[in-house]
Amino acid sequence: MDPTPSPTPVGPSADPRSVPPSPAAGEPVISTSGLTKLYRDFWGRPRHLALDRLDLRVERGEIFGFLGPNGAGKTTTMKLILGLIFPTGGSARVLGHDPRDVETKRRIGFLPEESYLYRFLTAAETLDFYGRLFSIPRRERKKKVDELLALVGLAQVRNRLVREFSKGMARRIGFAQALINDPEVVILDEPTSGLDPIVSRQMKDLILDLRRRGKTVFMSSHLLADIEDVCDRIAILFEGRLRKTGTVRDLLSIRDALEVRLKGVPADRVTLLKETLSKAGFDVANIAPPSDTLENLFLRTIRESREGESQS
Amino acid sequence: MGPVFGVMRLTFLECRRKRAFLVLFCVVFAFVAGSILLPATKPSDRLYLVIAWALRAIGFFGMLVTVFVTAVSIPDDIEDRRVFTLRAKPLNTLQWCGGKMLGFAAVIALFVAASGAISLAYIRLVAVVAGTDETTSRLIAARGRVAPVAMSYATSDAHGTSWGVVEGDGLDGAGLRCRLAGESRSHQFFWQFGFLFSYPVGDTLRLGYRFKAASPDNKPVTLQFRFVAPETKLEARDVAEVLGEATGSVSCRRELIDPNGATQVYVRRTDSASTLEGGPLDLWVETTDGRRVTALQFQHGGDQEPAYVVASWTPERGTLVRLHGPEGGSLTWHFRGMDRSELPGRELDIPFRLRVGGRGYAAYTDALLEVRRPGSDDVEREIRRLKYGVPGTLQVRPGLVSPDGDCDITLRRRYPNSYAEVQVGDVAFLTRPRLFEVNFIKALCLMYCQLTLVMTVTVMGSTCLSAPVSLFWGGFSWLCASMMAFLREAQSTVEATLRHAAAETAGVLPTAVHSHDPTEIPTWMLQFSQNVVDLLLRIVPDFDRFDPAPALLKGSILTWSQVGAAVELLALWAGISFVVGCLILWRREFN
């Protein structure tokens, strides 16, 4: 999967007549106000409060992470933002419009939790179908399909049925369909769940690439490392209520502590270092060699193995 | 329209790539080809079977395809959560539902067209083997025949007059009504019964009758019944007096049934000034368990020369009318309500094949043929030399057919002692040149309309039901629409019963055999069920009206107006289903 080629902006987004105006500068791309969803049973009796008075703002050009354990209300929020379900209370706006506004959906890309694809279609047919829904002209659609298949690394299997795809391949084709219209806002529900670390990294690189191109990304996940890696701001949801929101740096920084990294310190000088700092009046919490993340180690190992194989 | 065609194409691909679709298609092919195993004594009978079999197979398996592919598509999209991706795109409810319906319509069209093409090819193959006998010509004629609705005859001789009318194709005994007038000793009705030992007739043979009699002074007409056992020549007589429309019974000894179980009954009037009307089913044997046994043969006319038998009927051959004796008499074929668009625009062709002969049983004679526009003086006459059983064709102006499609064709003999022996179907109008293929395509169109109607109703149901319930709903809709004919029949029976009940209550009618027994089902309940049935007949479409099989198997032409009526019904139901389906999807949440 090569994240370098970026899809050309094509399709209806190029036609100013068919696209509703963007929100004014400073206006959030996605906003919710007191958004509430109460599920009821067949007889209309309250069954489960999935979302409780959610207030949220997602600004243009940022990657917003939506964190929470299973059942916290992340997917419900996304369905409300996409107009798939109706709110019990409050409201949601996407690009300044009602979520059910069809024209606004021309500027949104959505990847659901599992790709939910038509198993009887091939990879190319799948993208072609979603391209048709955006009324993209045939020639442009074909070009776009080729580009996206190359982007997600599925060009070689373009004529294979989706039912024969592995989970990672299905996820990638799902990601490609979310980008078929070159959207302004990309909504990703658990984009890396169930993927191996390599594909997961590629997926995250793609998300970062979207930000570089000025897109707004709203993603949910319960994989904290993924959120930490890519998101600018996050919100933590628990039992349907917003518990915390802010930039990743602000939320993760420990304000009353300082981390200093020294290179080339021999083992016998560590005690001396600790004593020196203590004498200077600092409360030393920990002095130990720094460790890499497991993900980095895994990716490095795979990369080295590949390089070794290619040389031999 | 891009999204609509996108969804339509997707739906088409989805159905086409389903194994069930291919399996059902193969089953239709196997069924049509398997008709070769059906028992048929002649190749032309096989042709009949193949046509019937192919139409039923396409109709039934088409229904299965329709229900199976349409009932699961939308519920699967929702249950497999593909709807999340779909509805996150700029696709509104109208486009989604419309695209689905168009896709299904295309799949059904593919199925009907493909199975129709296979069937047609097979029918043509069987037709080649069958040759060009009468059945084959009737089934796949190059030009259709429009049969008369009735044939009437009138003849008189020195002894009396006979008059009658045959309605329908002449096979049904109820369609033949005959009248005796004039000299009373020669003109008579005759019935022959058979196999009477198969029925419980009791010690006395009891015969019921239903006649219409009239006399100038309005006095009862005396009828003379003569019973004959054909084998033993035993005879007995009885009399009855009738006036107006009368029913009654006469009886004779059981010995009048001969050892073969046969009995003959002759009925004649004693008064020459009176008239008597009856038909094949107007005299019957009453069994001890209350059943009626009708005759195996009926004749109307004289029993000796020159007053010869005028009309005879048997269940196998139908009605045969014969004019004989002194000059005079006429035969008229009545054509009513013909579809003028089906007739040629310039010259009308009327083929005939008459069994006529001349003096001394010569195989030919001259006859006057008249073609008349009913209710006017517009008539064309032509004297033709006719040969026994040799087909000929009359060519007349289209103006002789009235705007309502009515026309009468009369045959008159020119010479004494020439004879004519005819049936209703001996004269017909030829339609415009047509191909059997065109008729078959019209039949496929009718079936396509039925299937598409089921599809729209199933799609409507599937917007709010799960896949298994939608399957049931689709099958149920088809079943309901297919059973409307039974409901209509039941409604007419209940209606007649209610009419009788009302008349009895008002004291208008004497209590009759078919009267309503209030102890069985209360009238209010019948009335209630009648209202329910009325409502159902208004709401549910009747597929029987658009069943092409009866017409095709008779060799009749299916008109484009029939197809148009089916399309109208389809459009109405498709519109209703589409609107309701869209409303449901619009208000539905996708969890």
Tab-separated table of C-alpha atoms in Angstrom, chain A:
chain	number	residue	atom	x	y	z
A	1	MET	CA	0.000	0.000	0.000
A	2	ASP	CA	1.607	3.180	-1.162
A	3	PRO	CA	0.357	6.303	0.607
A	4	THR	CA	2.153	8.747	-1.712
A	5	PRO	CA	-0.297	9.108	-4.647
A	6	SER	CA	-3.179	11.282	-3.671
A	7	PRO	CA	-6.539	10.989	-5.397
A	8	THR	CA	-7.349	13.745	-7.811
A	9	PRO	CA	-10.354	15.852	-6.751
A	10	VAL	CA	-13.036	14.842	-9.228
A	11	GLY	CA	-16.757	14.391	-9.390
A	12	PRO	CA	-19.568	16.537	-8.132
A	13	SER	CA	-17.410	18.333	-5.589
A	14	ALA	CA	-15.957	20.181	-8.578
A	15	ASP	CA	-19.410	21.415	-9.536
A	16	PRO	CA	-20.297	24.424	-7.335
A	17	ARG	CA	-23.989	24.220	-8.242
A	18	SER	CA	-24.518	20.807	-6.687
A	19	VAL	CA	-22.569	21.379	-3.488
A	20	PRO	CA	-23.968	23.235	-0.487
A	21	PRO	CA	-21.790	26.043	0.785
A	22	SER	CA	-19.048	25.182	3.264
A	23	PRO	CA	-19.349	26.385	6.816
A	24	ALA	CA	-17.953	29.837	7.399
A	25	ALA	CA	-14.381	30.161	8.631
A	26	GLY	CA	-14.159	29.223	12.276
A	27	GLU	CA	-17.407	27.312	12.120
A	28	PRO	CA	-16.942	23.634	13.097
A	29	VAL	CA	-17.092	20.943	10.438
A	30	ILE	CA	-19.015	18.662	12.780
A	31	SER	CA	-20.891	19.929	15.788
A	32	THR	CA	-23.383	18.409	18.150
A	33	SER	CA	-25.419	20.153	20.770
A	34	GLY	CA	-27.116	18.202	23.550
A	35	LEU	CA	-27.247	15.207	21.221
A	36	THR	CA	-29.190	12.422	22.901
A	37	LYS	CA	-30.263	8.996	21.696
A	38	LEU	CA	-32.613	6.824	23.647
A	39	TYR	CA	-33.423	3.406	22.175
A	40	ARG	CA	-36.945	2.158	22.787
A	41	ASP	CA	-38.488	-1.287	22.562
A	42	PHE	CA	-41.344	-2.349	20.242
A	43	TRP	CA	-43.936	-0.838	22.582
A	44	GLY	CA	-42.118	2.501	22.806
A	45	ARG	CA	-40.812	1.933	26.327
A	46	PRO	CA	-37.304	3.326	27.048
A	47	ARG	CA	-34.739	0.546	26.752
A	48	HIS	CA	-31.258	2.011	26.615
A	49	LEU	CA	-29.811	5.508	26.758
A	50	ALA	CA	-27.005	5.253	24.212
A	51	LEU	CA	-25.996	8.898	24.155
A	52	ASP	CA	-26.628	11.570	26.708
A	53	ARG	CA	-26.430	15.287	25.875
A	54	LEU	CA	-23.270	15.199	23.786
A	55	ASP	CA	-21.677	18.539	22.902
A	56	LEU	CA	-18.858	18.225	20.397
A	57	ARG	CA	-16.932	20.376	17.906
A	58	VAL	CA	-14.646	19.080	15.195
A	59	GLU	CA	-12.632	21.806	13.488
A	60	ARG	CA	-11.540	21.937	9.879
A	61	GLY	CA	-8.317	20.107	8.992
A	62	GLU	CA	-7.872	18.208	12.261
A	63	ILE	CA	-7.917	14.533	13.090
A	64	PHE	CA	-10.404	14.076	15.866
A	65	GLY	CA	-10.332	10.859	17.846
A	66	PHE	CA	-13.343	9.475	19.571
A	67	LEU	CA	-12.358	7.119	22.361
A	68	GLY	CA	-14.393	4.839	24.497
A	69	PRO	CA	-14.900	1.221	25.491
A	70	ASN	CA	-17.371	-1.025	23.685
A	71	GLY	CA	-20.932	0.243	24.099
A	72	ALA	CA	-19.836	3.774	25.035
A	73	GLY	CA	-21.906	5.321	22.224
A	74	LYS	CA	-19.211	5.975	19.598
A	75	THR	CA	-20.984	4.212	16.726
A	76	THR	CA	-24.324	5.700	17.767
A	77	THR	CA	-22.776	9.176	17.538
A	78	MET	CA	-21.453	8.392	14.065
A	79	LYS	CA	-24.839	7.092	12.915
A	80	LEU	CA	-26.448	10.269	14.175
A	81	ILE	CA	-23.844	12.392	12.392
A	82	LEU	CA	-24.539	10.449	9.183
A	83	GLY	CA	-28.325	10.647	9.569
A	84	LEU	CA	-28.757	6.876	9.753
A	85	ILE	CA	-30.761	7.219	12.963
A	86	PHE	CA	-32.770	10.078	14.425
A	87	PRO	CA	-31.770	11.880	17.633
A	88	THR	CA	-34.134	11.697	20.607
A	89	GLY	CA	-32.934	15.142	21.696
A	90	GLY	CA	-30.472	17.828	20.671
A	91	SER	CA	-29.065	18.284	17.196
A	92	ALA	CA	-26.090	17.555	14.987
A	93	ARG	CA	-24.661	19.574	12.094
A	94	VAL	CA	-22.229	18.402	9.472
A	95	LEU	CA	-20.575	21.046	7.303
A	96	GLY	CA	-23.229	23.400	8.609
A	97	HIS	CA	-26.145	21.257	7.420
A	98	ASP	CA	-28.545	18.672	8.740
A	99	PRO	CA	-27.021	15.167	8.659
A	100	ARG	CA	-29.894	13.878	6.493
A	101	ASP	CA	-29.231	16.438	3.783
A	102	VAL	CA	-28.340	14.344	0.729
A	103	GLU	CA	-26.238	17.028	-0.926
A	104	THR	CA	-24.023	17.350	2.156
A	105	LYS	CA	-23.250	13.654	1.864
A	106	ARG	CA	-21.449	14.390	-1.387
A	107	ARG	CA	-18.658	15.856	0.760
A	108	ILE	CA	-18.476	13.076	3.324
A	109	GLY	CA	-16.599	9.789	3.220
A	110	PHE	CA	-17.531	7.044	5.639
A	111	LEU	CA	-15.845	3.798	6.596
A	112	PRO	CA	-18.058	1.711	8.888
A	113	GLU	CA	-16.795	-0.537	11.659
A	114	GLU	CA	-16.598	-3.515	9.340
A	115	SER	CA	-16.459	-2.716	5.683
A	116	TYR	CA	-19.898	-4.267	4.925
A	117	LEU	CA	-19.290	-4.753	1.228
A	118	TYR	CA	-21.288	-6.484	-1.493
A	119	ARG	CA	-19.639	-9.877	-1.573
A	120	PHE	CA	-20.699	-10.643	-5.142
A	121	LEU	CA	-18.869	-7.630	-6.590
A	122	THR	CA	-15.213	-7.436	-7.518
A	123	ALA	CA	-12.949	-4.780	-6.013
A	124	ALA	CA	-13.195	-2.588	-9.108
A	125	GLU	CA	-16.968	-3.051	-9.373
A	126	THR	CA	-17.355	-2.074	-5.725
A	127	LEU	CA	-15.571	1.223	-6.206
A	128	ASP	CA	-17.347	1.791	-9.510
A	129	PHE	CA	-20.716	1.306	-7.802
A	130	TYR	CA	-19.959	3.814	-5.062
A	131	GLY	CA	-18.628	6.194	-7.699
A	132	ARG	CA	-21.952	5.958	-9.527
A	133	LEU	CA	-23.767	7.007	-6.368
A	134	PHE	CA	-21.846	10.291	-6.578
A	135	SER	CA	-22.773	10.663	-10.270
A	136	ILE	CA	-19.102	10.751	-11.210
A	137	PRO	CA	-18.799	10.610	-15.017
A	138	ARG	CA	-17.704	7.257	-16.391
A	139	ARG	CA	-14.241	8.221	-17.576
A	140	GLU	CA	-13.374	10.028	-14.363
A	141	ARG	CA	-14.833	7.182	-12.358
A	142	LYS	CA	-12.609	4.678	-14.097
A	143	LYS	CA	-9.544	6.835	-13.476
A	144	LYS	CA	-10.526	7.305	-9.869
A	145	VAL	CA	-11.040	3.582	-9.338
A	146	ASP	CA	-7.581	2.839	-10.742
A	147	GLU	CA	-5.996	5.467	-8.509
A	148	LEU	CA	-7.704	4.296	-5.363
A	149	LEU	CA	-6.929	0.643	-6.013
A	150	ALA	CA	-3.283	1.607	-6.403
A	151	LEU	CA	-3.460	3.748	-3.270
A	152	VAL	CA	-4.741	0.893	-1.106
A	153	GLY	CA	-2.506	-1.674	-2.843
A	154	LEU	CA	-5.279	-3.750	-4.423
A	155	ALA	CA	-4.608	-3.033	-8.082
A	156	GLN	CA	-3.435	-6.597	-8.645
A	157	VAL	CA	-6.700	-8.082	-7.364
A	158	ARG	CA	-9.085	-5.594	-8.919
A	159	ASN	CA	-11.123	-8.360	-10.600
A	160	ARG	CA	-11.338	-10.662	-7.613
A	161	LEU	CA	-14.655	-11.010	-5.825
A	162	VAL	CA	-14.815	-9.276	-2.463
A	163	ARG	CA	-16.025	-12.508	-0.866
A	164	GLU	CA	-12.550	-13.934	-1.497
A	165	PHE	CA	-10.786	-11.067	0.274
A	166	SER	CA	-9.048	-11.300	3.656
A	167	LYS	CA	-10.215	-8.961	6.385
A	168	GLY	CA	-7.322	-6.576	5.744
A	169	MET	CA	-8.072	-6.436	2.025
A	170	ALA	CA	-11.768	-5.831	2.692
A	171	ARG	CA	-10.830	-3.056	5.089
A	172	ARG	CA	-8.649	-1.449	2.464
A	173	ILE	CA	-11.341	-1.588	-0.178
A	174	GLY	CA	-13.699	-0.106	2.419
A	175	PHE	CA	-11.213	2.708	2.977
A	176	ALA	CA	-10.971	3.269	-0.780
A	177	GLN	CA	-14.747	3.572	-1.135
A	178	ALA	CA	-14.753	6.203	1.590
A	179	LEU	CA	-12.397	8.298	-0.543
A	180	ILE	CA	-14.110	7.811	-3.910
A	181	ASN	CA	-15.633	11.308	-3.803
A	182	ASP	CA	-12.504	13.060	-2.501
A	183	PRO	CA	-14.441	14.044	0.641
A	184	GLU	CA	-13.882	17.089	2.836
A	185	VAL	CA	-14.777	15.117	5.926
A	186	VAL	CA	-13.818	11.492	6.449
A	187	ILE	CA	-15.615	9.580	9.177
A	188	LEU	CA	-13.847	6.368	10.175
A	189	ASP	CA	-15.339	3.907	12.622
A	190	GLU	CA	-12.626	1.698	14.143
A	191	PRO	CA	-10.415	1.982	11.033
A	192	THR	CA	-7.654	-0.293	12.331
A	193	SER	CA	-9.636	-2.875	14.258
A	194	GLY	CA	-8.746	-6.442	13.334
A	195	LEU	CA	-5.829	-5.456	11.120
A	196	ASP	CA	-2.278	-6.730	11.406
A	197	PRO	CA	0.311	-4.159	12.506
A	198	ILE	CA	1.605	-3.558	8.980
A	199	VAL	CA	-1.789	-2.779	7.468
A	200	SER	CA	-2.677	-0.862	10.593
A	201	ARG	CA	0.400	1.334	10.162
A	202	GLN	CA	-0.386	1.847	6.471
A	203	MET	CA	-3.918	2.825	7.400
A	204	LYS	CA	-2.642	5.341	9.906
A	205	ASP	CA	-0.226	6.744	7.328
A	206	LEU	CA	-3.152	7.195	4.969
A	207	ILE	CA	-5.081	9.052	7.671
A	208	LEU	CA	-2.125	11.338	8.293
A	209	ASP	CA	-1.870	11.900	4.559
A	210	LEU	CA	-5.494	13.011	4.524
A	211	ARG	CA	-4.718	15.642	7.114
A	212	ARG	CA	-1.781	16.865	5.034
A	213	ARG	CA	-4.224	17.382	2.192
A	214	GLY	CA	-6.467	19.514	4.383
A	215	LYS	CA	-9.185	16.952	5.072
A	216	THR	CA	-10.978	16.684	8.357
A	217	VAL	CA	-10.947	13.215	9.899
A	218	PHE	CA	-13.340	12.077	12.586
A	219	MET	CA	-12.372	8.624	13.805
A	220	SER	CA	-13.376	6.362	16.616
A	221	SER	CA	-11.371	3.578	18.145
A	222	HIS	CA	-10.830	1.726	21.337
A	223	LEU	CA	-7.162	1.117	20.391
A	224	LEU	CA	-5.521	3.868	22.388
A	225	ALA	CA	-2.181	3.657	20.605
A	226	ASP	CA	-3.813	4.342	17.251
A	227	ILE	CA	-5.562	7.401	18.563
A	228	GLU	CA	-2.422	8.642	20.219
A	229	ASP	CA	-0.418	8.151	17.014
A	230	VAL	CA	-2.584	10.115	14.646
A	231	CYS	CA	-5.071	12.341	16.431
A	232	ASP	CA	-4.760	16.041	17.125
A	233	ARG	CA	-7.698	16.166	19.500
A	234	ILE	CA	-9.640	13.477	21.260
A	235	ALA	CA	-12.843	13.017	23.172
A	236	ILE	CA	-13.440	10.234	25.687
A	237	LEU	CA	-16.912	8.830	25.899
A	238	PHE	CA	-18.179	6.499	28.586
A	239	GLU	CA	-21.723	5.186	29.052
A	240	GLY	CA	-23.020	7.680	26.546
A	241	ARG	CA	-21.571	10.762	28.204
A	242	LEU	CA	-18.586	12.870	27.214
A	243	ARG	CA	-15.976	12.554	29.972
A	244	LYS	CA	-12.991	14.423	28.575
A	245	THR	CA	-11.985	16.385	25.481
A	246	GLY	CA	-8.865	18.247	24.370
A	247	THR	CA	-5.619	17.952	22.380
A	248	VAL	CA	-3.649	14.759	22.804
A	249	ARG	CA	-0.583	16.662	23.969
A	250	ASP	CA	-2.539	18.519	26.655
A	251	LEU	CA	-4.329	15.488	27.911
A	252	LEU	CA	-1.257	13.253	28.042
A	253	SER	CA	1.325	15.690	29.356
A	254	ILE	CA	2.344	15.402	33.045
A	255	ARG	CA	2.759	19.024	34.046
A	256	ASP	CA	4.793	18.595	37.229
A	257	ALA	CA	7.412	16.244	35.682
A	258	LEU	CA	10.230	16.570	33.118
A	259	GLU	CA	11.771	13.919	30.864
A	260	VAL	CA	15.444	14.335	29.882
A	261	ARG	CA	17.046	11.939	27.354
A	262	LEU	CA	20.812	11.530	27.441
A	263	LYS	CA	22.763	9.690	24.812
A	264	GLY	CA	25.878	7.537	25.493
A	265	VAL	CA	25.571	7.282	29.303
A	266	PRO	CA	27.616	4.291	30.630
A	267	ALA	CA	25.895	2.065	33.215
A	268	ASP	CA	28.340	2.943	36.008
A	269	ARG	CA	27.543	6.673	35.697
A	270	VAL	CA	23.804	6.279	36.277
A	271	THR	CA	24.157	6.262	40.065
A	272	LEU	CA	26.326	9.375	39.872
A	273	LEU	CA	23.697	11.097	37.742
A	274	LYS	CA	20.973	10.234	40.225
A	275	GLU	CA	23.003	11.512	43.164
A	276	THR	CA	23.896	14.743	41.357
A	277	LEU	CA	20.243	15.478	40.548
A	278	SER	CA	19.165	14.685	44.100
A	279	LYS	CA	21.832	16.959	45.509
A	280	ALA	CA	20.599	19.725	43.204
A	281	GLY	CA	17.142	19.371	44.834
A	282	PHE	CA	15.288	17.403	42.107
A	283	ASP	CA	12.920	14.575	43.030
A	284	VAL	CA	14.066	11.810	40.658
A	285	ALA	CA	11.206	9.418	39.937
A	286	ASN	CA	12.898	7.071	37.491
A	287	ILE	CA	16.173	6.673	35.643
A	288	ALA	CA	16.157	3.825	33.114
A	289	PRO	CA	17.081	3.168	29.461
A	290	PRO	CA	14.253	4.367	27.113
A	291	SER	CA	12.197	1.683	25.354
A	292	ASP	CA	10.706	1.690	21.853
A	293	THR	CA	7.064	0.831	21.147
A	294	LEU	CA	6.258	-2.748	20.238
A	295	GLU	CA	4.733	-1.558	16.992
A	296	ASN	CA	7.991	0.104	15.933
A	297	LEU	CA	9.963	-3.014	16.847
A	298	PHE	CA	7.609	-5.219	14.824
A	299	LEU	CA	7.680	-3.002	11.780
A	300	ARG	CA	11.456	-2.672	11.939
A	301	THR	CA	11.868	-6.447	12.130
A	302	ILE	CA	9.591	-7.035	9.154
A	303	ARG	CA	11.353	-4.332	7.142
A	304	GLU	CA	14.782	-5.792	7.906
A	305	SER	CA	13.611	-9.296	7.010
A	306	ARG	CA	12.273	-8.073	3.670
A	307	GLU	CA	15.489	-6.234	2.893
A	308	GLY	CA	17.483	-9.358	3.761
A	309	GLU	CA	15.340	-11.510	1.479
A	310	SER	CA	15.606	-9.085	-1.423
A	311	GLN	CA	19.411	-8.912	-1.113
A	312	SER	CA	19.769	-12.692	-1.018
